[in-house]
Coordinates of N, CA and C in Angstrom, one line a residue:
X778 N 9.5 -11.7 11.5 CA 10.7 -12.3 11.1 C 10.4 -13.6 10.4
X779 N 9.4 -14.3 10.8 CA 9.0 -15.6 10.2 C 8.6 -15.4 8.7
X780 N 7.9 -14.3 8.5 CA 7.5 -14.0 7.1 C 8.7 -13.7 6.2
X781 N 9.7 -13.1 6.7 CA 10.9 -12.8 6.0 C 11.6 -14.1 5.6
X782 N 11.7 -15.1 6.5 CA 12.3 -16.3 6.2 C 11.5 -17.1 5.1
X783 N 10.2 -16.8 5.0 CA 9.4 -17.4 4.0 C 9.5 -16.7 2.6
X784 N 10.3 -15.6 2.6 CA 10.5 -15.0 1.3 C 9.8 -13.6 1.1
X785 N 9.2 -13.1 2.2 CA 8.6 -11.8 2.0 C 9.6 -10.7 1.7
X786 N 9.3 -9.9 0.8 CA 10.2 -8.8 0.3 C 10.3 -7.8 1.5
X787 N 11.4 -7.4 1.9 CA 11.6 -6.4 3.0 C 11.0 -5.1 2.6
X788 N 10.2 -4.5 3.5 CA 9.6 -3.2 3.3 C 8.2 -3.3 2.6
X789 N 7.7 -4.4 2.3 CA 6.4 -4.5 1.6 C 5.3 -3.9 2.5
X790 N 4.3 -3.3 1.9 CA 3.2 -2.7 2.7 C 2.5 -3.7 3.6
X791 N 1.9 -3.1 4.6 CA 1.2 -4.0 5.6 C 0.0 -4.7 5.1
X792 N -0.7 -4.0 4.2 CA -1.9 -4.7 3.6 C -1.8 -4.6 2.0
X793 N -2.2 -5.7 1.4 CA -2.3 -5.8 0.0 C -3.7 -5.7 -0.4
X794 N -4.1 -4.8 -1.2 CA -5.5 -4.5 -1.5 C -5.7 -4.9 -3.0
X795 N -6.7 -5.8 -3.2 CA -7.1 -6.1 -4.6 C -8.6 -5.6 -4.8
X796 N -8.8 -5.0 -5.9 CA -10.2 -4.6 -6.3 C -10.4 -4.6 -7.8
X797 N -11.7 -4.7 -8.1 CA -12.1 -4.6 -9.5 C -12.6 -3.2 -9.7
X798 N -12.2 -2.5 -10.7 CA -12.7 -1.2 -11.1 C -13.6 -1.3 -12.3
X799 N -14.7 -0.7 -12.4 CA -15.6 -0.9 -13.5 C -15.0 -0.5 -14.9
X800 N -14.1 0.5 -14.9 CA -13.6 1.0 -16.1 C -12.3 0.3 -16.6
X801 N -11.9 -0.7 -15.8 CA -10.6 -1.5 -16.2 C -10.9 -3.0 -16.1
X802 N -10.3 -3.7 -17.1 CA -10.4 -5.2 -17.0 C -9.5 -5.7 -15.9
X803 N -9.9 -6.9 -15.4 CA -9.1 -7.5 -14.3 C -9.1 -6.8 -13.0
X804 N -8.1 -7.1 -12.2 CA -8.1 -6.6 -10.9 C -6.9 -5.6 -10.8
X805 N -7.0 -4.7 -9.8 CA -5.9 -3.8 -9.5 C -5.4 -4.1 -8.1
X806 N -4.1 -4.0 -8.0 CA -3.5 -4.3 -6.7 C -2.8 -3.1 -6.2
X807 N -2.9 -2.8 -4.9 CA -2.3 -1.7 -4.3 C -1.8 -2.1 -2.9
X808 N -1.0 -1.2 -2.3 CA -0.4 -1.5 -1.0 C -0.8 -0.4 0.0
X809 N -1.0 -0.7 1.2 CA -1.3 0.2 2.3 C -0.2 0.0 3.4
X810 N 0.5 1.0 3.8 CA 1.4 1.0 4.9 C 0.7 1.7 6.1
X811 N 0.5 1.0 7.1 CA -0.2 1.5 8.3 C 0.7 2.1 9.3
X812 N 0.5 3.3 9.6 CA 1.4 4.0 10.6 C 0.5 4.8 11.6
X813 N 1.1 5.0 12.8 CA 0.5 5.8 13.8 C 0.6 7.3 13.4
X814 N 0.0 8.2 14.1 CA 0.1 9.6 13.8 C 1.5 10.1 13.6
X815 N 2.4 9.6 14.4 CA 3.8 10.0 14.4 C 4.8 9.0 13.8
X816 N 4.2 7.8 13.3 CA 5.1 6.8 12.8 C 5.7 7.2 11.5
X817 N 6.9 6.6 11.3 CA 7.7 6.9 10.1 C 8.1 5.6 9.4
X818 N 8.2 5.7 8.1 CA 8.6 4.6 7.3 C 10.1 4.3 7.5
X819 N 10.4 3.0 7.4 CA 11.8 2.6 7.4 C 12.4 2.9 6.0
X820 N 13.7 2.8 5.9 CA 14.4 3.0 4.6 C 13.9 1.9 3.6
X821 N 13.7 0.7 4.1 CA 13.2 -0.4 3.2 C 11.8 -0.1 2.8
X822 N 10.9 0.5 3.6 CA 9.6 0.8 3.2 C 9.5 1.9 2.2
X823 N 10.4 2.9 2.4 CA 10.5 4.0 1.4 C 11.0 3.4 0.1
X824 N 11.9 2.5 0.1 CA 12.4 1.9 -1.1 C 11.3 1.1 -1.8
X825 N 10.5 0.4 -1.1 CA 9.4 -0.4 -1.7 C 8.4 0.6 -2.3
X826 N 8.1 1.7 -1.6 CA 7.1 2.7 -2.1 C 7.6 3.3 -3.4
X827 N 8.9 3.6 -3.5 CA 9.5 4.1 -4.7 C 9.4 3.1 -5.8
X828 N 9.6 1.8 -5.6 CA 9.5 0.8 -6.6 C 8.1 0.7 -7.1
X829 N 7.1 0.8 -6.2 CA 5.7 0.8 -6.6 C 5.4 2.0 -7.5
X830 N 5.8 3.1 -7.0 CA 5.5 4.3 -7.8 C 6.1 4.3 -9.2
X831 N 7.3 3.8 -9.3 CA 8.0 3.7 -10.6 C 7.2 2.8 -11.5
X832 N 6.6 1.7 -11.0 CA 5.9 0.7 -11.8 C 4.4 1.1 -11.9
X833 N 4.0 2.2 -11.3 CA 2.6 2.6 -11.4 C 1.6 1.8 -10.5
X834 N 2.2 1.2 -9.5 CA 1.4 0.4 -8.5 C 1.0 1.3 -7.4
X835 N -0.3 1.4 -7.1 CA -0.8 2.2 -6.0 C -0.2 1.9 -4.7
X836 N 0.2 2.9 -3.9 CA 0.8 2.7 -2.6 C 0.4 3.9 -1.8
X837 N 0.0 3.7 -0.5 CA -0.3 4.8 0.3 C 0.0 4.5 1.8
X838 N 0.6 5.5 2.4 CA 0.7 5.5 3.9 C -0.6 6.0 4.5
X839 N -1.2 5.2 5.4 CA -2.4 5.6 6.0 C -2.3 5.6 7.5
X840 N -3.0 6.5 8.2 CA -2.9 6.7 9.6 C -4.2 6.6 10.3
X841 N -5.3 6.3 9.6 CA -6.6 6.2 10.2 C -7.5 5.4 9.2
X842 N -8.6 5.0 9.7 CA -9.6 4.3 8.9 C -10.2 5.3 7.9
X843 N -10.3 6.5 8.2 CA -10.8 7.5 7.3 C -9.9 7.7 6.1
X844 N -8.6 7.6 6.4 CA -7.6 7.7 5.3 C -7.7 6.5 4.3
X845 N -8.0 5.3 4.9 CA -8.1 4.1 4.1 C -9.4 4.3 3.2
X846 N -10.5 4.8 3.8 CA -11.7 5.0 3.0 C -11.4 6.0 1.9
X847 N -10.7 7.1 2.2 CA -10.4 8.1 1.2 C -9.6 7.5 0.0
X848 N -8.6 6.8 0.4 CA -7.7 6.1 -0.6 C -8.6 5.2 -1.5
X849 N -9.4 4.4 -0.9 CA -10.2 3.5 -1.7 C -11.2 4.3 -2.7
X850 N -11.8 5.4 -2.2 CA -12.6 6.2 -3.0 C -11.8 6.8 -4.2
X851 N -10.6 7.2 -3.9 CA -9.8 7.8 -5.0 C -9.4 6.7 -6.0
X852 N -9.3 5.5 -5.6 CA -9.0 4.4 -6.5 C -10.2 3.8 -7.2
X853 N -11.4 4.4 -7.0 CA -12.6 4.0 -7.7 C -13.4 2.9 -7.0
X854 N -13.1 2.6 -5.8 CA -13.8 1.6 -5.0 C -14.7 2.3 -4.0
X855 N -16.0 2.1 -4.1 CA -16.9 2.8 -3.2 C -17.5 1.8 -2.2

């Protein structure tokens, strides 16, 4: 709640990931939404994901450390 009062956009991913990829200049930013095995996104989280996808911003719902590792490999970070 405190973060919302500070201006955090409702539904934003739990983690913001920044990395440099060798084939692209500058940094890439992406979002990870962390859920349990049975956890579901809220309507606001789904809306935020849709906005990211529309703008070409990487976004992934992850449910384990292995899924985070897989996502980072897919994004070119080893």
